[in-house]
Tab-separated table of C-alpha atoms and ligand atoms in Angstrom:
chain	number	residue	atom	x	y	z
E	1	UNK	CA	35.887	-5.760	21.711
E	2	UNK	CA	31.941	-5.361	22.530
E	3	UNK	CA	31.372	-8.964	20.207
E	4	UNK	CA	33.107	-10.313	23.080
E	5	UNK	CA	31.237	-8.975	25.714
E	6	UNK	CA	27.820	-9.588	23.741
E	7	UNK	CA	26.490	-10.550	20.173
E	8	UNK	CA	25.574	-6.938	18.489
E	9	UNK	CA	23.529	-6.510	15.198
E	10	UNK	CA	26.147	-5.400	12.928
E	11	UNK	CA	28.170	-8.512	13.286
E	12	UNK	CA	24.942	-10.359	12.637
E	13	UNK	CA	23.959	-8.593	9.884
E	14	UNK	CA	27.395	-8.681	8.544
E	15	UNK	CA	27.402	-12.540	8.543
E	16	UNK	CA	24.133	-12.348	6.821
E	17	UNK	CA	24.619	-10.041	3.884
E	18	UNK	CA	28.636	-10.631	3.669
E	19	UNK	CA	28.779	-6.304	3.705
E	20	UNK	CA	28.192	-3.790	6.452
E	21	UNK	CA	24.264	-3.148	6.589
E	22	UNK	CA	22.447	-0.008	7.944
E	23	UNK	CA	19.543	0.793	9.387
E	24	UNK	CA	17.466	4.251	8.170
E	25	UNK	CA	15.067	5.843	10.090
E	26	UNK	CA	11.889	6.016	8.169
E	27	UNK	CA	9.508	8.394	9.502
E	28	UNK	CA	5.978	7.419	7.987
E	29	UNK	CA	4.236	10.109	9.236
E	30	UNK	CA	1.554	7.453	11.842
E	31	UNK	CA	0.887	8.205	15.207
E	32	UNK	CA	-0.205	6.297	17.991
E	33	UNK	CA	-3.015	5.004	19.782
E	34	UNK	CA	-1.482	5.990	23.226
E	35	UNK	CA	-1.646	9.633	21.465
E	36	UNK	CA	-4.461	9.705	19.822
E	37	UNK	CA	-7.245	9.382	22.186
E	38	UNK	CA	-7.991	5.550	21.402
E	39	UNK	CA	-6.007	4.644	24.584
E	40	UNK	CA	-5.623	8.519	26.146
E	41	UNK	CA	-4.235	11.660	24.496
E	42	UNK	CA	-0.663	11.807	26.864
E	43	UNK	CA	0.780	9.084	25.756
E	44	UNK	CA	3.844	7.174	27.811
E	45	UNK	CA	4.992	9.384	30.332
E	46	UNK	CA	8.268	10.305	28.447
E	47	UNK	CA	6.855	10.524	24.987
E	48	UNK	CA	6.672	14.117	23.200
E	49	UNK	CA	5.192	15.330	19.984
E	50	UNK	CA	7.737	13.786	17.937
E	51	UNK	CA	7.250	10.218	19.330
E	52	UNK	CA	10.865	9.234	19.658
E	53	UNK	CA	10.834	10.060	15.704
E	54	UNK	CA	12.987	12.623	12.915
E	55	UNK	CA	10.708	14.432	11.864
E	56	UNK	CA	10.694	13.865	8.532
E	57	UNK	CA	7.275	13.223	8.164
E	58	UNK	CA	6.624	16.611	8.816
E	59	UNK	CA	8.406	18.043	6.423
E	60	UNK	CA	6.541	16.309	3.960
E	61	UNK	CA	9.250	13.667	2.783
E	62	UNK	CA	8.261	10.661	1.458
E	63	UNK	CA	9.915	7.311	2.868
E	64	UNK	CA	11.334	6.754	-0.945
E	65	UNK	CA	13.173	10.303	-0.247
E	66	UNK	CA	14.212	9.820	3.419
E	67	UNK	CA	15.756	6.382	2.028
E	68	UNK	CA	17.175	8.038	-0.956
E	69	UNK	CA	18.556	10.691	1.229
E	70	UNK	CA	20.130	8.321	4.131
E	71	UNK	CA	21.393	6.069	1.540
E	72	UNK	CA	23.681	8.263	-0.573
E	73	UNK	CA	24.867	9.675	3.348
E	74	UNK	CA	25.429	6.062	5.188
E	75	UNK	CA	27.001	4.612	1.947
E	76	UNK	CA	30.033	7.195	2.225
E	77	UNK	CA	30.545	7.375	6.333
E	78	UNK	CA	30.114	4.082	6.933
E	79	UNK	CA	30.792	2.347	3.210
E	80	UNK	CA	27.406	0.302	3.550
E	81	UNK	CA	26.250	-1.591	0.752
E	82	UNK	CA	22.754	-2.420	2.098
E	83	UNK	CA	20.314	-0.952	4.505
E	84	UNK	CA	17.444	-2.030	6.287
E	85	UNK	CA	14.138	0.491	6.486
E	86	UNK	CA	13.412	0.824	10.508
E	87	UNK	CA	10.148	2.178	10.803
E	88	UNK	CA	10.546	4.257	14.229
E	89	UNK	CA	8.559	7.065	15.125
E	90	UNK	CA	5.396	6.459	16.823
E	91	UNK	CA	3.571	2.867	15.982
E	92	UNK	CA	3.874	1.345	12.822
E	93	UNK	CA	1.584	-0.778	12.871
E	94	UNK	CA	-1.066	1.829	13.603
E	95	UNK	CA	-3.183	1.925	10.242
E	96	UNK	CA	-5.329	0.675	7.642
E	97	UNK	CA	-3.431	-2.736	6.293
E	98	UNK	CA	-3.972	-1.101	2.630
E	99	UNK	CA	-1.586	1.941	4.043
E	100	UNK	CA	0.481	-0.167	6.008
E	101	UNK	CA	1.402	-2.509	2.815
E	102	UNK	CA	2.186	0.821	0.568
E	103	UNK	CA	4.586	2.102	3.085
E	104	UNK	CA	6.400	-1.065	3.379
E	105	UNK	CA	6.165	-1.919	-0.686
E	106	UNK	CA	7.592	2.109	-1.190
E	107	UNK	CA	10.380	1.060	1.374
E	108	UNK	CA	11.184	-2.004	-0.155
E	109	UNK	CA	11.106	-0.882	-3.893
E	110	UNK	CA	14.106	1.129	-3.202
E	111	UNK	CA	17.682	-0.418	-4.757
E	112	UNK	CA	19.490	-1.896	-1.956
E	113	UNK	CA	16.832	-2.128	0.547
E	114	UNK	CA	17.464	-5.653	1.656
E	115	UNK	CA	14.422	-5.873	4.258
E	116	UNK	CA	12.530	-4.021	6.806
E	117	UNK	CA	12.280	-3.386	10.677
E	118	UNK	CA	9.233	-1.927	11.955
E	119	UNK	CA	9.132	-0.185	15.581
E	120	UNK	CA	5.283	-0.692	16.950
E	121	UNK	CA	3.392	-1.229	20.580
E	122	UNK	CA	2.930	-4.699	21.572
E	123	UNK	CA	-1.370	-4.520	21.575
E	124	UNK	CA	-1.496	-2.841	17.717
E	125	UNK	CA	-0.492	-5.659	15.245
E	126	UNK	CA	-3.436	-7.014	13.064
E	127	UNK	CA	-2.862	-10.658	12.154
E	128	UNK	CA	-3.149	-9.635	8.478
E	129	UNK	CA	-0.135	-7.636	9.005
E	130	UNK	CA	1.637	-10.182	10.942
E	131	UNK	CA	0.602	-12.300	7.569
E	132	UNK	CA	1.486	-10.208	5.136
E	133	UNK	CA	5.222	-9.856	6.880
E	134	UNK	CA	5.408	-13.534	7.091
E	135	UNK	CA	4.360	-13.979	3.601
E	136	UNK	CA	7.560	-11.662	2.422
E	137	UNK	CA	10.032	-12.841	4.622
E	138	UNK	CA	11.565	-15.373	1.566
E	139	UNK	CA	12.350	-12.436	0.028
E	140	UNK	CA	13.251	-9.769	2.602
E	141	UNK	CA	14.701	-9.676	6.160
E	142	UNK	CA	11.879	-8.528	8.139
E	143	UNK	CA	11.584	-8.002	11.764
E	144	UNK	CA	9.556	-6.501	14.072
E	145	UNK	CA	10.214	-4.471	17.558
E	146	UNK	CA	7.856	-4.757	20.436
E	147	UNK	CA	7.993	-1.957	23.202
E	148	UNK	CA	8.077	-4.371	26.214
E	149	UNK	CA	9.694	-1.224	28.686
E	150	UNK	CA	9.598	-2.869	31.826
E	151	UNK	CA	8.165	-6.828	32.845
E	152	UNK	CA	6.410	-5.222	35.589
E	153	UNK	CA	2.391	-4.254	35.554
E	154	UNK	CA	2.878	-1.656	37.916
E	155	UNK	CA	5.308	0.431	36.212
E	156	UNK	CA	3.912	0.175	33.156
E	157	UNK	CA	0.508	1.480	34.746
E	158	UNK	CA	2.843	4.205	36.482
E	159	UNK	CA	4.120	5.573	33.184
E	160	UNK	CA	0.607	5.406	31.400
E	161	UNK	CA	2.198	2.659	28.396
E	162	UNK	CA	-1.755	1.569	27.855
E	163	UNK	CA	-1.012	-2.118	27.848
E	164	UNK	CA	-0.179	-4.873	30.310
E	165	UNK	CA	2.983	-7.517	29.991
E	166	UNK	CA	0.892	-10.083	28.496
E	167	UNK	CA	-0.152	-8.005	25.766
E	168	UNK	CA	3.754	-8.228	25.075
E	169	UNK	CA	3.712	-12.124	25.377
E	170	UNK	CA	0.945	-12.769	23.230
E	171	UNK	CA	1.707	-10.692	20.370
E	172	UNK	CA	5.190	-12.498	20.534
E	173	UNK	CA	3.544	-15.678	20.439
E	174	UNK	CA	1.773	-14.649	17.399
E	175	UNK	CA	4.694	-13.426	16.028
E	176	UNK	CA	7.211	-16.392	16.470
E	177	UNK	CA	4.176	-18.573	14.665
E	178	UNK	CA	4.799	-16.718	12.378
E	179	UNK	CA	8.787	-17.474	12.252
E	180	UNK	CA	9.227	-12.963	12.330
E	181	UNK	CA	12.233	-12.259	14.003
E	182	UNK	CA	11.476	-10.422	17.599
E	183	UNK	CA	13.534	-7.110	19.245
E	184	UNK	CA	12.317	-6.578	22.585
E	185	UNK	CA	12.806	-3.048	23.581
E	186	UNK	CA	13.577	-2.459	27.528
E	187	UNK	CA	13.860	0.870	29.351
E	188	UNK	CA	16.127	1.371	32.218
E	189	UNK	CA	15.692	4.153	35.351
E	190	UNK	CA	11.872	3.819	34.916
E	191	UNK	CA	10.143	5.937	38.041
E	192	UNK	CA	9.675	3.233	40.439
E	193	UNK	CA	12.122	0.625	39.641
E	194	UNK	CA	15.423	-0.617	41.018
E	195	UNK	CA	18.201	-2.710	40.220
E	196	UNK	CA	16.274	-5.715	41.335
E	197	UNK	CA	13.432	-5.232	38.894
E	198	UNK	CA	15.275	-4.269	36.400
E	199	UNK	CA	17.112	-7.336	35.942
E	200	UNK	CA	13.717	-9.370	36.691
E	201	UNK	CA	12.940	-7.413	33.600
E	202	UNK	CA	16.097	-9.172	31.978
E	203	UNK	CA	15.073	-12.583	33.786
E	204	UNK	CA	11.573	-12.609	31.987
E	205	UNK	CA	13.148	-11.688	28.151
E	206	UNK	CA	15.449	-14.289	28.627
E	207	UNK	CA	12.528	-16.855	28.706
E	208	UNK	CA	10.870	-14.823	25.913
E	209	UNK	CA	10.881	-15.912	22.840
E	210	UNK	CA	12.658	-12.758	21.491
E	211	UNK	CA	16.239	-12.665	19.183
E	212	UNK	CA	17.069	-9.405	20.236
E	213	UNK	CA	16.817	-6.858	22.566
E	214	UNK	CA	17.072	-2.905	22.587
E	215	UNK	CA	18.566	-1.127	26.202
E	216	UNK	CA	17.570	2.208	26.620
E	217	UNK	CA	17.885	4.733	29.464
E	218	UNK	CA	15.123	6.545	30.300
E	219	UNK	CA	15.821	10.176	29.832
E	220	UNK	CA	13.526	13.600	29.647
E	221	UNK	CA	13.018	15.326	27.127
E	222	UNK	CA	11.231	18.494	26.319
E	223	UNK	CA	7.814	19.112	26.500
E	224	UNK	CA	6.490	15.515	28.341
E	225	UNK	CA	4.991	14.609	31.227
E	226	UNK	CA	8.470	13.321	32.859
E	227	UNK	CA	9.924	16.681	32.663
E	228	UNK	CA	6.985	18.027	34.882
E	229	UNK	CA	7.700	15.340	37.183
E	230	UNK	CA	11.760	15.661	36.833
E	231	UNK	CA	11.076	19.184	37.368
E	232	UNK	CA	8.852	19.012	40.881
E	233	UNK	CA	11.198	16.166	41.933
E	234	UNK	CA	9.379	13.734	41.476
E	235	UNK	CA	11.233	11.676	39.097
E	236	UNK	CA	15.834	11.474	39.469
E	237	UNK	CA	17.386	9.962	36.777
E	238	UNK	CA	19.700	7.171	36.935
E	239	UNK	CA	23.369	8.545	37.730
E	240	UNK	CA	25.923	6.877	34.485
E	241	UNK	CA	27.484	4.830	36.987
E	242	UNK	CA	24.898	3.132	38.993
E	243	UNK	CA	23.145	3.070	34.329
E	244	UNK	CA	26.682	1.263	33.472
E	245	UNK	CA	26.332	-1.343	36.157
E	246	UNK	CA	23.095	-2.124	35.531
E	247	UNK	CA	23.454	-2.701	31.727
E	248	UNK	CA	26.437	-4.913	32.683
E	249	UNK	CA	24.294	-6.928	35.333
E	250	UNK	CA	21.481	-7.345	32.989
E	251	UNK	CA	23.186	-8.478	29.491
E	252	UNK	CA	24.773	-11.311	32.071
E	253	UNK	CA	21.338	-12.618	32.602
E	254	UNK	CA	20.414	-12.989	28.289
E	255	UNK	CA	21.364	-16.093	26.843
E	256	UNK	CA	23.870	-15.473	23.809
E	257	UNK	CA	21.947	-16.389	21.084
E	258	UNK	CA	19.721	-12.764	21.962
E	259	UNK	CA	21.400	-10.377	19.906
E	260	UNK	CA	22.162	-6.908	21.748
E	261	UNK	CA	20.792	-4.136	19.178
E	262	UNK	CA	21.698	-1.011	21.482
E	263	UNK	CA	22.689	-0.847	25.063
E	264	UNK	CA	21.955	2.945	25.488
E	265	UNK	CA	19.704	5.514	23.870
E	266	UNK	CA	20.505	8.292	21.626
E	267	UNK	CA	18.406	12.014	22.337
E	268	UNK	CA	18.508	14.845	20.380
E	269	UNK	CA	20.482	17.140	21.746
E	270	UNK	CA	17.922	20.089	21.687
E	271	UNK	CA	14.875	18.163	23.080
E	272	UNK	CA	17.162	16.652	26.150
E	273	UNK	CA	16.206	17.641	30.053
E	274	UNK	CA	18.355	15.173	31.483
E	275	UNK	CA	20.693	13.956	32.205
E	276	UNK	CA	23.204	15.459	30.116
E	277	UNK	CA	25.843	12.280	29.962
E	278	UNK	CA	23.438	10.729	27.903
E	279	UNK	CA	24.134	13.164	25.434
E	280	UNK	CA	27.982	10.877	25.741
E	281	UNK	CA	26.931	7.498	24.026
E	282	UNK	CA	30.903	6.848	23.238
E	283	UNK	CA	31.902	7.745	26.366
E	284	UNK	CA	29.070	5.283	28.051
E	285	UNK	CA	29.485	2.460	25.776
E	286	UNK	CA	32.887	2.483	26.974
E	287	UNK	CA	32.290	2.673	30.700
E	288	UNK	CA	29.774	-0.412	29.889
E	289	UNK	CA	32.392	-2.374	28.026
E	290	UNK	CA	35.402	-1.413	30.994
E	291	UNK	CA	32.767	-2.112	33.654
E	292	UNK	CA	32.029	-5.870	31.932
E	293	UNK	CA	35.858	-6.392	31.515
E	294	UNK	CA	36.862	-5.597	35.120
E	295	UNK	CA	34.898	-8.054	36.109
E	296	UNK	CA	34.786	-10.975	33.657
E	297	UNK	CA	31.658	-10.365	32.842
E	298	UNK	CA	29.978	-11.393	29.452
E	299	UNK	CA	26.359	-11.493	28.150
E	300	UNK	CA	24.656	-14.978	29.519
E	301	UNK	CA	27.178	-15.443	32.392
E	302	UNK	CA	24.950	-15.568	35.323
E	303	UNK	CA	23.224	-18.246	33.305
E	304	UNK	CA	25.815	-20.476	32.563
E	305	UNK	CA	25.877	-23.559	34.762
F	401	SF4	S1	3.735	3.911	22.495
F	401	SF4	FE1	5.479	5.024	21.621
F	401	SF4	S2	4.600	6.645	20.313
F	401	SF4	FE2	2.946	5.830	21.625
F	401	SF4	S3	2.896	7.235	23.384
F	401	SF4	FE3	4.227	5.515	23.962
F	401	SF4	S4	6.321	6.149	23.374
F	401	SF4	FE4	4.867	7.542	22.336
């Protein structure tokens, strides 16, 4: 049903490889210049300690062993053949090249690893990085994923990101020279925003040159700055119905060649404030797919002539 509605990764990746393909979450145990004090210590607003990551890191695992763990796991529940390494937590790009290059070389060494996709802020990618990724993309799928959050200056100042909207652009342009595959990632119910900027926030990716795009709602978790301002009342979240209609609205306004990697966010369980439906992907995917049918909807719609 949803490949109807919009062009999603697995379908892509299917056509690609010929075999259902997985992401694993690598946890390479970087952090973040929005952390770290090079930009501030607080981070983005709704960040916490773990920087959207597992964990793993922590407990001392390796990337060879959280791959060799995830593989062995995905290969029976979802009979995968290959996977993709996604670097997520914190910025992955955030590091001496030298380090950068072993964690990406100890990814890819690993049977069945068919490329990687590394998670990083749009003003922290060294053009010998960019280089390096270029120079093994004959071999490997490779792609990288730019936290855009919102097209708008102000909000991104309001939720202390550390970078302006052209940082976002120009790294893409440097990017696409490069002929690396872009996911833009996009935050929904930031403090500040409505409907109306939201989808200007869908207006200006669909004249990016990006192949993909990540939707998340913006929910608090534990131990951030959002929770004290969720907390005082300063911040509501987005109710699931006024989230579902704005998901709907906004994949209307990508062209279809953008491929739709996620259209809601996934929290862990025991770090999650609010709101508690987003604990209900299922259940909101399927309010996003009945709200698009209703009305005829279908990603690149509102742009059709
Ligand atoms: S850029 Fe990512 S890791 Fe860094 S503070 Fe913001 S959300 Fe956290």
């Amino acid at each position: 049903m949803s490949d109807v509605l919009y062009r999603d990764f697995n379908s892509y990746l299917r056509q690609l490889y010929g075999c259902r393909v997985q992401k694993i979450t690598v946890d390479a145990g970087l952090t973040c210049p929005n952390r770290d004090g090079s930009l501030s210590y607080g981070g983005c607003i709704y960040c916490n300690a773990r920087g959207s990551g597992t964990g793993a890191a922590l407990r001392s695992m390796s990337v060879s062993d959280q791959l060799d763990e995830a593989k062995s796991y995905l290969a029976k529940r979802y009979k995968a053949k290959k996977f993709l390494a996604y670097f997520q937590s914190f910025t992955n790009t955030y590091a001496p090249f030298q380090v950068l290059k072993g964690l990406y070389e100890e990814a890819l060494s690993i049977p069945d690893i068919v490329g990687l996709t590394i998670g990083t802020r749009p003003d922290c990618v060294a053009d010998e990085v960019l280089d390096y990724l270029h120079d093994i993309g004959d071999r490997y799928l490779v792609w990288l994923e730019y936290g855009l959050q919102s097209a708008h200056d102000r909000t991104l100042a309001r939720i202390n990101r550390g970078h302006k909207v052209e940082a976002f652009s120009n790294t893409v342009e440097r990017t696409r020279r490069r002929n690396i595959p872009v996911c833009a990632h996009v935050i929904l119910g930031l403090p500040g925003e409505g409907r109306e900027d939201m989808l200007q926030t869908a207006r200006f990716l669909a004249s990016a040159d990006v192949q993909a795009v990540k939707i998340h709602l913006l929910y608090v978790v534990r131990g951030t700055e959002l929770e004290k301002w969720y907390r005082s009342g300063k911040y509501e979240c987005l109710s699931r119905a006024d989230y579902v209609s704005i998901v709907g609205d906004f994949l209307t306004l990508l062209p279809p060649h953008i491929i739709i990697q996620r259209v809601t966010g996934d929290p862990h369980p025991e770090e999650l404030i609010a709101p508690h439906w987003a604990l209900e992907k299922q259940k909101t995917l399927q309010k996003i797919h009945q709200y698009m049918q209703a009305r005829g909807l279908f990603q690149g719609k509102a742009l059709a002539p």
